[in-house]
CSV table of N, CA and C in Angstrom, one decimal:
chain,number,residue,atom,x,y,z
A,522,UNK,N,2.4,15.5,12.3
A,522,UNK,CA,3.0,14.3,11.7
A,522,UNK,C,2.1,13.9,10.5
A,523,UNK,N,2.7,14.0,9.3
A,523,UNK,CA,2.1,13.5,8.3
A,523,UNK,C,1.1,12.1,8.5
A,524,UNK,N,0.1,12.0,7.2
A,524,UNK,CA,-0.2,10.4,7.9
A,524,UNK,C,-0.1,10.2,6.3
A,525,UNK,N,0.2,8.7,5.9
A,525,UNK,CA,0.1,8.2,4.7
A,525,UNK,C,-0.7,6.8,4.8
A,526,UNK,N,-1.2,6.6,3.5
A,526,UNK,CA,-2.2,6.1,2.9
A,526,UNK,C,-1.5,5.0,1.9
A,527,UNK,N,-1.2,3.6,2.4
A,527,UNK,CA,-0.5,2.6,1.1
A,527,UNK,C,-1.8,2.0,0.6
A,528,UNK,N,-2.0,2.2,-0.5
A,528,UNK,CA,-2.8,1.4,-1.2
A,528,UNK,C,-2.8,0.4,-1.7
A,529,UNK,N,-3.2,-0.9,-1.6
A,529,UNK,CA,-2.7,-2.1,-2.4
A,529,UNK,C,-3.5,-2.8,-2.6
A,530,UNK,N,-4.1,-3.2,-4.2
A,530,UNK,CA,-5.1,-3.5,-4.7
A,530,UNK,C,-4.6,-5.2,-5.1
A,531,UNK,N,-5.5,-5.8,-4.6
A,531,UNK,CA,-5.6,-7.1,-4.3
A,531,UNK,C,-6.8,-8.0,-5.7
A,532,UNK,N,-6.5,-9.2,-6.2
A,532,UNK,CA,-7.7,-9.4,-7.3
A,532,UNK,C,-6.4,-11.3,-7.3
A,533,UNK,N,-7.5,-12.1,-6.5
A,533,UNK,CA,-6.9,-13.1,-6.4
A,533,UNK,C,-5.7,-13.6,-6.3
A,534,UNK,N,-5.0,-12.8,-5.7
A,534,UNK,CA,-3.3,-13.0,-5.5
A,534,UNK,C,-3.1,-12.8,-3.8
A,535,UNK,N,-3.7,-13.5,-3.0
A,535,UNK,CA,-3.3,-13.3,-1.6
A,535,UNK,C,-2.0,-13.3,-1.4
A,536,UNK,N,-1.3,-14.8,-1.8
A,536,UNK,CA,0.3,-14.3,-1.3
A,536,UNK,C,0.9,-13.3,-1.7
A,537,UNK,N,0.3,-13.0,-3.0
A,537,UNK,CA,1.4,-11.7,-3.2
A,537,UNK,C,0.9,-10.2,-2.7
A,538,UNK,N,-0.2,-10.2,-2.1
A,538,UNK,CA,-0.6,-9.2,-1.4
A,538,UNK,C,0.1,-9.5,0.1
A,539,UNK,N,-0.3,-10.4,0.7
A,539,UNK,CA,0.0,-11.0,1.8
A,539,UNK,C,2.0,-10.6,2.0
A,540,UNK,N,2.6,-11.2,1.2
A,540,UNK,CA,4.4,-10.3,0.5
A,540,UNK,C,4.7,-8.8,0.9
A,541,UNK,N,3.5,-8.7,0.0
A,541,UNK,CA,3.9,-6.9,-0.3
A,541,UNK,C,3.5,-6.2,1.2
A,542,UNK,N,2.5,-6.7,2.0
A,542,UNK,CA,2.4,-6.4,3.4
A,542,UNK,C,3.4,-6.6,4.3
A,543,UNK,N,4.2,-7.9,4.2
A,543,UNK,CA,5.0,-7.9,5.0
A,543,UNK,C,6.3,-6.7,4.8
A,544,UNK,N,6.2,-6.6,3.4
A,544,UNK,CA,7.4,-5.5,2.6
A,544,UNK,C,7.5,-4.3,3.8
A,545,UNK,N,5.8,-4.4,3.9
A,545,UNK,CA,5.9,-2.3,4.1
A,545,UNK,C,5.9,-2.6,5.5
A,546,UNK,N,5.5,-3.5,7.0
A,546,UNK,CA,5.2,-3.7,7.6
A,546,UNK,C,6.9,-3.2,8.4
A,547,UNK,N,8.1,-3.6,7.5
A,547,UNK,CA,9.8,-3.8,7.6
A,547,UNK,C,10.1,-2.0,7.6
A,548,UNK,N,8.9,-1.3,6.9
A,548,UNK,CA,9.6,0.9,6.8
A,548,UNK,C,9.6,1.2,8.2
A,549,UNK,N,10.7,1.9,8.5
A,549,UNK,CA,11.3,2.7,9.6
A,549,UNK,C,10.0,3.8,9.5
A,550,UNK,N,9.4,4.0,10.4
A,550,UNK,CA,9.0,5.1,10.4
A,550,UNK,C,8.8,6.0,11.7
A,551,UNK,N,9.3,7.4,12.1
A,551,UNK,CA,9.8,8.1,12.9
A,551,UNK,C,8.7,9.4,13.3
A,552,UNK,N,8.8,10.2,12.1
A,552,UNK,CA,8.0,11.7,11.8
A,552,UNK,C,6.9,11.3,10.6
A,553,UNK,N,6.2,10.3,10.9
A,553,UNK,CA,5.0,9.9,9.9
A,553,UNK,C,4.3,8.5,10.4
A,554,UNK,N,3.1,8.4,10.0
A,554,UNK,CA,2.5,7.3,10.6
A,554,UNK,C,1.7,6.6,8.9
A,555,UNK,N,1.6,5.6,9.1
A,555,UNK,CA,1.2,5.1,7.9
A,555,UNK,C,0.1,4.2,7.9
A,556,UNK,N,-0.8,3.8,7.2
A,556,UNK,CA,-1.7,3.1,7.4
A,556,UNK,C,-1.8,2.1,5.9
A,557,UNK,N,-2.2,0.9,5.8
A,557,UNK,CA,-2.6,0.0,4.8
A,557,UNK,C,-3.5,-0.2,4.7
A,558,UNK,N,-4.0,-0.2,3.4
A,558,UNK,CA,-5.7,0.0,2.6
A,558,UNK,C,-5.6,-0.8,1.6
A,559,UNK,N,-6.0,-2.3,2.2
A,559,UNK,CA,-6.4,-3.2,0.4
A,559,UNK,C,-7.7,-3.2,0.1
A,560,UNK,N,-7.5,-3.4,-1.1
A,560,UNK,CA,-8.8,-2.9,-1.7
A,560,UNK,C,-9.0,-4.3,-2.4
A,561,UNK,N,-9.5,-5.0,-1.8
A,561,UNK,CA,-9.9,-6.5,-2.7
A,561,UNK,C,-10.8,-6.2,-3.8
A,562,UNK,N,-9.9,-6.4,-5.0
A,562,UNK,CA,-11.2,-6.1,-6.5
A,562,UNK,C,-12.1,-7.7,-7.0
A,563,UNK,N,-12.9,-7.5,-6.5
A,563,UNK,CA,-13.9,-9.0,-6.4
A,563,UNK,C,-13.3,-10.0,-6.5
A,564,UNK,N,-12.0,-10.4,-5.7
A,564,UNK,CA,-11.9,-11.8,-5.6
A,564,UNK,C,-13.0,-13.2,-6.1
A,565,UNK,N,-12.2,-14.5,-6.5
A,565,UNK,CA,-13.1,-15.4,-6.8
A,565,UNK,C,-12.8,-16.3,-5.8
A,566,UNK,N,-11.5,-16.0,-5.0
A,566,UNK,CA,-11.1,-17.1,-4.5
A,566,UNK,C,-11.2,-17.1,-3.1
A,567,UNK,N,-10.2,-17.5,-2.3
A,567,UNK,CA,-10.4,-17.1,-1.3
A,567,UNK,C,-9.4,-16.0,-0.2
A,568,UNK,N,-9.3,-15.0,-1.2
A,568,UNK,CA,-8.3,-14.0,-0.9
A,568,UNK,C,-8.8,-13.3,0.7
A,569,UNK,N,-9.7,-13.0,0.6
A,569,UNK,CA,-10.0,-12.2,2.0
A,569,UNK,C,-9.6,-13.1,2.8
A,570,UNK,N,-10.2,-14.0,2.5
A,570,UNK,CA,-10.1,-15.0,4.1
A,570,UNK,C,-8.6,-15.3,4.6
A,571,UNK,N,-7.6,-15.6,3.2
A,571,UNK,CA,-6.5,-15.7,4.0
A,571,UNK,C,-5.5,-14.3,4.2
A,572,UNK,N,-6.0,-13.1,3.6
A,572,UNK,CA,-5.8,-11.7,4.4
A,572,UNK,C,-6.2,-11.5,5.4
A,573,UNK,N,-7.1,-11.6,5.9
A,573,UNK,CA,-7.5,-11.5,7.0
A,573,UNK,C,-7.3,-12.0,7.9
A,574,UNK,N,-6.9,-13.8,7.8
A,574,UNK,CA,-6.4,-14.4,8.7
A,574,UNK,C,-4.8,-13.8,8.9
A,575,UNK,N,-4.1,-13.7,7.9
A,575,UNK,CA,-2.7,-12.9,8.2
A,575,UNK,C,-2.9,-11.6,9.1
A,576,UNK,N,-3.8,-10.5,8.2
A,576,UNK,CA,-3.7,-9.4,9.4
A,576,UNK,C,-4.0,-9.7,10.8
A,577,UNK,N,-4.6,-10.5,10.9
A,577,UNK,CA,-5.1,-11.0,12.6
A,577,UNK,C,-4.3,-11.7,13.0
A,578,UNK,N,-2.6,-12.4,12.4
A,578,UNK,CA,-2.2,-13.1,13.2
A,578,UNK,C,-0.7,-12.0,13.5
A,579,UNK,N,-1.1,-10.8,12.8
A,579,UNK,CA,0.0,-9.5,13.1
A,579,UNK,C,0.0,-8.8,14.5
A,580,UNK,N,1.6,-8.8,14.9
A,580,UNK,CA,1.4,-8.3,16.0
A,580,UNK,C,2.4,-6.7,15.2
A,581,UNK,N,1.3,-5.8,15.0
A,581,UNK,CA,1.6,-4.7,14.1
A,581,UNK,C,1.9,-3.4,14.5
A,582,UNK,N,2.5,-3.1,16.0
A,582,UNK,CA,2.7,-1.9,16.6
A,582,UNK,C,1.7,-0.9,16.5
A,583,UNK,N,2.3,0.2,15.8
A,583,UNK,CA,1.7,1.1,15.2
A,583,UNK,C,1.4,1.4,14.0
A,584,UNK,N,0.9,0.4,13.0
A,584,UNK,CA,1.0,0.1,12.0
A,584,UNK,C,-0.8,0.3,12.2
A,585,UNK,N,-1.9,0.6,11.1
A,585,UNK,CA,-3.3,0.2,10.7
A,585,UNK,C,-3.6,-0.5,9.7
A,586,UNK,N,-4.1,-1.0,9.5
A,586,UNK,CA,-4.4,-1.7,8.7
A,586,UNK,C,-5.9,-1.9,7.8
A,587,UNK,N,-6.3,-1.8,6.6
A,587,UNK,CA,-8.0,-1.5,6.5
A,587,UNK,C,-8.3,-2.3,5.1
A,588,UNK,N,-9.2,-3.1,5.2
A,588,UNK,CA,-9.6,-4.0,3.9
A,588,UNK,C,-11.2,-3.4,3.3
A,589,UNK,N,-10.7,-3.4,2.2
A,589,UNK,CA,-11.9,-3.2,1.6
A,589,UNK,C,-12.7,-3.6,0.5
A,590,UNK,N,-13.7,-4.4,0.3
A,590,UNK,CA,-14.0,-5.5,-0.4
A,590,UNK,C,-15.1,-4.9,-1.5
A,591,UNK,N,-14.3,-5.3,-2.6
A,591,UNK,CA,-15.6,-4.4,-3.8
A,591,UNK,C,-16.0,-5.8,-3.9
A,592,UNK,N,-17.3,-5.8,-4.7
A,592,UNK,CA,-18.3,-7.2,-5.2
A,592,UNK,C,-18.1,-7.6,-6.4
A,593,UNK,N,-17.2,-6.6,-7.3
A,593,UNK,CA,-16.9,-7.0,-8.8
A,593,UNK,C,-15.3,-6.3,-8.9
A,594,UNK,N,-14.7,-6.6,-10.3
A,594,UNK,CA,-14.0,-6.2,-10.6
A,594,UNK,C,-14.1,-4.8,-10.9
A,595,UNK,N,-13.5,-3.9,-10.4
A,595,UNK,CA,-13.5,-2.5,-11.5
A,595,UNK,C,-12.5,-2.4,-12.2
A,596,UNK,N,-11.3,-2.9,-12.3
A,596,UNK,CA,-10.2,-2.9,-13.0
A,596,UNK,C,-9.2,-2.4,-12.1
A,597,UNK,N,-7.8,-2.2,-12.3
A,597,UNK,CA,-6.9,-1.3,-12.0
A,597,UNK,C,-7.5,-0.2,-10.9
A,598,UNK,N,-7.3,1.2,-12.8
A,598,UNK,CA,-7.8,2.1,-12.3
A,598,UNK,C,-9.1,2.8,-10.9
A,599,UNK,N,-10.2,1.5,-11.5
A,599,UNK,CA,-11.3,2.1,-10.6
A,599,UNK,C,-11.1,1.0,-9.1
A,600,UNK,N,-10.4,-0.1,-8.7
A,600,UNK,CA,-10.1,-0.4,-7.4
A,600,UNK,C,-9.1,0.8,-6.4
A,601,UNK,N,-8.0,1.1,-7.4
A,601,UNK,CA,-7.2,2.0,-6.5
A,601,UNK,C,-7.9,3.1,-6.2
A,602,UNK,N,-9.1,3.6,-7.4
A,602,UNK,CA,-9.7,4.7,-7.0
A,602,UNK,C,-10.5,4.7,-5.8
A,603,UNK,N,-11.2,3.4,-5.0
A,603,UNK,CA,-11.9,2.9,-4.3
A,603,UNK,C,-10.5,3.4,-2.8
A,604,UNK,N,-9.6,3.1,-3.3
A,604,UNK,CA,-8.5,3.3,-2.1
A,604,UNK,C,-8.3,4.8,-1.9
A,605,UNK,N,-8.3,5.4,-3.0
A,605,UNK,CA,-7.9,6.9,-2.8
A,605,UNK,C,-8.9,7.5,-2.4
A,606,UNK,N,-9.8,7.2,-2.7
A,606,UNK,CA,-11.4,7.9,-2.6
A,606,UNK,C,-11.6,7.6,-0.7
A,607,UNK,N,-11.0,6.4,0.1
A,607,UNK,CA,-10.8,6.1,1.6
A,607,UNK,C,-9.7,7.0,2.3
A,608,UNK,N,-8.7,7.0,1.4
A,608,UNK,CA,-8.0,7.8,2.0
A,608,UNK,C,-8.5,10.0,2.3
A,609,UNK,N,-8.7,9.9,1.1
A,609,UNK,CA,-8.9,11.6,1.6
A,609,UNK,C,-10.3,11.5,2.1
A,610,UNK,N,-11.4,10.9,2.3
A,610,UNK,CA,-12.3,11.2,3.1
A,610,UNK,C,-11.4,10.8,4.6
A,611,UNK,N,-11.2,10.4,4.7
A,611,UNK,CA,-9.5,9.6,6.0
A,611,UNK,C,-8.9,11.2,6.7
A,612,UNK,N,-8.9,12.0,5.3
A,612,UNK,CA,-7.8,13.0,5.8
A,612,UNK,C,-6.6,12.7,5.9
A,613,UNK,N,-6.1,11.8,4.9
A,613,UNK,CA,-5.0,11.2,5.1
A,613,UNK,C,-3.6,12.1,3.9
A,614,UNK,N,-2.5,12.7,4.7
A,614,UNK,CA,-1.9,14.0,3.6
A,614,UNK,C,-1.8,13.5,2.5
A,615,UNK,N,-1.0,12.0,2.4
A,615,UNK,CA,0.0,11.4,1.5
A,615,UNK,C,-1.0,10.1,0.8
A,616,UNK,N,-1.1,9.7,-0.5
A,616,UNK,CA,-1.9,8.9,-0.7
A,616,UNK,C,-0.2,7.8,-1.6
A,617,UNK,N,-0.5,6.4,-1.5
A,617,UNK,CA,1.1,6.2,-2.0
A,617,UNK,C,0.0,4.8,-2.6
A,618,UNK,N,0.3,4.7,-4.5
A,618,UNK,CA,-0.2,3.7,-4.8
A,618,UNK,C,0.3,2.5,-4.8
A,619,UNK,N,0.5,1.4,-4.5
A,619,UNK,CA,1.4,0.0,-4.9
A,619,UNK,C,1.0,-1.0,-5.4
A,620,UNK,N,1.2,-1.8,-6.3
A,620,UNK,CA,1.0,-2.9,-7.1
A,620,UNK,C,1.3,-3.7,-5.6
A,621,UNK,N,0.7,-5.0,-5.7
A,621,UNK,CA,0.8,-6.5,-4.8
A,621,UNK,C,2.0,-7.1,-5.0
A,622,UNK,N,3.1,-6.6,-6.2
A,622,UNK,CA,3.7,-7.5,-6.5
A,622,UNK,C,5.1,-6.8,-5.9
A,623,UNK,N,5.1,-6.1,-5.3
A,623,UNK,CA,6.8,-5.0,-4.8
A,623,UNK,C,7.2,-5.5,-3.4
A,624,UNK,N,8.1,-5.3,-3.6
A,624,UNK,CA,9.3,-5.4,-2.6
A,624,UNK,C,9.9,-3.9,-2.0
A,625,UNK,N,9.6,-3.3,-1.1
A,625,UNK,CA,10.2,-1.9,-0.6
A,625,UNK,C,11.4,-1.9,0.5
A,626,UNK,N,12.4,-1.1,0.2
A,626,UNK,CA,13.5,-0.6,1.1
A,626,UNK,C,13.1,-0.1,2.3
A,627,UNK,N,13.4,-0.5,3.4
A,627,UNK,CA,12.7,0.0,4.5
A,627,UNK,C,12.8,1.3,4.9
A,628,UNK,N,13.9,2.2,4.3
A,628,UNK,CA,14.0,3.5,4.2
A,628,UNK,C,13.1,4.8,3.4
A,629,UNK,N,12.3,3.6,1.8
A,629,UNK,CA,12.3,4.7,1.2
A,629,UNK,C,10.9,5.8,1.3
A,630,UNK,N,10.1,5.2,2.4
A,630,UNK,CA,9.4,6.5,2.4
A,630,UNK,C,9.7,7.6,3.4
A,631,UNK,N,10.8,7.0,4.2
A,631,UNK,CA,11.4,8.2,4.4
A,631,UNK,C,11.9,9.6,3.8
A,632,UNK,N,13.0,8.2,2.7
A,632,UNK,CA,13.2,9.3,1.7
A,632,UNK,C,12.0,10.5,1.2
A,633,UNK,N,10.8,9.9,0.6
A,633,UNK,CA,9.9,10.3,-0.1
A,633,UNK,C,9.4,11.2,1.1
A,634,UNK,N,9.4,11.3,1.9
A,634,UNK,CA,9.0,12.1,3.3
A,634,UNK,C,9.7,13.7,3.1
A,635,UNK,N,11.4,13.1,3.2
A,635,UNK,CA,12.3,14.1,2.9
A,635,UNK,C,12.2,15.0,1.5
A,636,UNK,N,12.1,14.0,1.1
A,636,UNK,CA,12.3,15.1,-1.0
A,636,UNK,C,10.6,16.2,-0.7
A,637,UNK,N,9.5,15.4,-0.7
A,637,UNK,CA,8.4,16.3,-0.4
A,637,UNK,C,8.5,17.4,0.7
A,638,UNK,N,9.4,17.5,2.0
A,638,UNK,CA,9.4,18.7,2.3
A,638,UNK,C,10.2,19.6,1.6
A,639,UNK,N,11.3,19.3,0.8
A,639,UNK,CA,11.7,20.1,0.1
A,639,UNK,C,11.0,20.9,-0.7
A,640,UNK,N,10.4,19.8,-1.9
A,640,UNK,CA,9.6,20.6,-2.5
A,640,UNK,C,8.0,20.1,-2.6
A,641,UNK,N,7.1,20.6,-1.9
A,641,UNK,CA,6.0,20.0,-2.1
A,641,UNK,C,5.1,20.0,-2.7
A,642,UNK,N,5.3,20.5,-3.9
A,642,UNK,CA,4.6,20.3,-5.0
A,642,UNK,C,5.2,19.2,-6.0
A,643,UNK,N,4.8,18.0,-6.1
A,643,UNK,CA,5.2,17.4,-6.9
A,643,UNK,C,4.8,16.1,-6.9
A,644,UNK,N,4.7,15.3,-7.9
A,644,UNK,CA,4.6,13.3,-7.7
A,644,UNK,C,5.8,12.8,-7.8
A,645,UNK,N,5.9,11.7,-7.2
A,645,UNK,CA,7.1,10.9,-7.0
A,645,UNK,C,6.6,9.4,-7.1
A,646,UNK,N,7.9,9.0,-8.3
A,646,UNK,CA,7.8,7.8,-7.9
A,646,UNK,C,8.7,7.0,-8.0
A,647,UNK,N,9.1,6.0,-7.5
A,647,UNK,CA,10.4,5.3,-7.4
A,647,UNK,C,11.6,4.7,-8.8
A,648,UNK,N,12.2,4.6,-8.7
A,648,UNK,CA,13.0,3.7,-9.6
A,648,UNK,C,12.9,1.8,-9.4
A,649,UNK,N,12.4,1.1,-10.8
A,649,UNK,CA,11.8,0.4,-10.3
A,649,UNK,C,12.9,-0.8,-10.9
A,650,UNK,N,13.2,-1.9,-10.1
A,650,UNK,CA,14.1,-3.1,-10.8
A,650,UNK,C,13.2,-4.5,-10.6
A,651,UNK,N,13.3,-4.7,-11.9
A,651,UNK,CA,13.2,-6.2,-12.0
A,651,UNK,C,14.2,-7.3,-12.5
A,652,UNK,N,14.9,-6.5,-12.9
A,652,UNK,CA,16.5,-7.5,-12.9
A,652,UNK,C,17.5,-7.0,-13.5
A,653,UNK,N,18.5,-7.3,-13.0
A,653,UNK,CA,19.8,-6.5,-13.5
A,653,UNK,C,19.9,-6.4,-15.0
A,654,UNK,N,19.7,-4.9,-15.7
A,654,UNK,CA,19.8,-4.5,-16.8
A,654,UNK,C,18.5,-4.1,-17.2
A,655,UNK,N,17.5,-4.1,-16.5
A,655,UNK,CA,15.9,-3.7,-16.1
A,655,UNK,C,15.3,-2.8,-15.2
A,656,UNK,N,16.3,-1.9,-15.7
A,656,UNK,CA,15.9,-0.6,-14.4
A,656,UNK,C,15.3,0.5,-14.9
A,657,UNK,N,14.0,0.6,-14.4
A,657,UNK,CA,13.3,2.1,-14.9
A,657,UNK,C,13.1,3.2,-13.8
C-alpha cells in the first residue's frame, strides 16, 4: 500500500492551514494511506498553538498527522523542503506538495494514485480554479 506525504507549509495563516486540513481530512482513501506534515515557517503569531489545538480536537481515523516548527522563516522553497526532507527519511513513496490556501476533491488523489500506476514515471499536478474563467 503506497503511503503519501501531504505537505503544507504554514507562515501565520492558521485558519487557512487549519481549512486546507479539513479539505484533505474529507479524501476517500482505500489502497493508500496518507499522512499530514505542516511545516510551520517561523510563525509570529500564534499559529501552532491553534493547530495544535485543532489536531487534538480531531477524531482522525486513520489519518497521521506531524507538525513541524522551523525558528525562522526559510521561505517557500526551503520550508517545503523541511517537509520533503521528513518525508523520504519517513520512507514515504509519494511526496504531494500543497499551498494552505486549497480546497481538494475528495476523490482526487485517488485519481493521482490511478494515473501513477499507469505510468510511473512522471509529476502530476492538478488543474487549478480560482474562478470561473481562471482555470490553469
Amino acid at each position: 500500500m503506497p503511503k503519501i506525504a501531504i505537505i503544507i507549509l504554514n507562515w501565520n495563516q492558521p485558519q487557512l492551514t487549519i481549512s486546507t486540513i479539513e479539505s484533505f481530512l474529507k479524501i476517500k482513501h482505500q489502497n493508500f494511506s496518507c499522512q499530514i506534515v505542516v511545516v510551520d515557517n517561523g510563525s509570529t503569531d500564534n499559529s501552532i498553538l491553534k493547530i495544535k489545538k485543532f489536531i487534538h480536537s480531531l477524531e482522525i481515523g486513520n489519518w497521521k498527522l506531524e507538525i513541524i516548527q522551523n525558528k525562522e522563516n526559510l521561505g517557500y522553497s526551503g520550508g517545503n523542503n523541511l517537509g520533503i526532507k521528513y518525508a523520504l527519511k519517513n520512507n514515504f513513496d509519494y511526496v504531494l506538495v500543497a499551498n494552505n490556501d486549497i480546497r481538494v476533491n475528495p476523490n482526487f488523489l485517488q485519481i493521482l494514485i490511478n494515473e501513477i500506476k499507469i505510468n510511473p514515471k512522471q509529476i502530476l499536478a492538478p488543474k487549478i480554479y480560482f474562478e470561473k474563467g481562471y482555470e490553469f
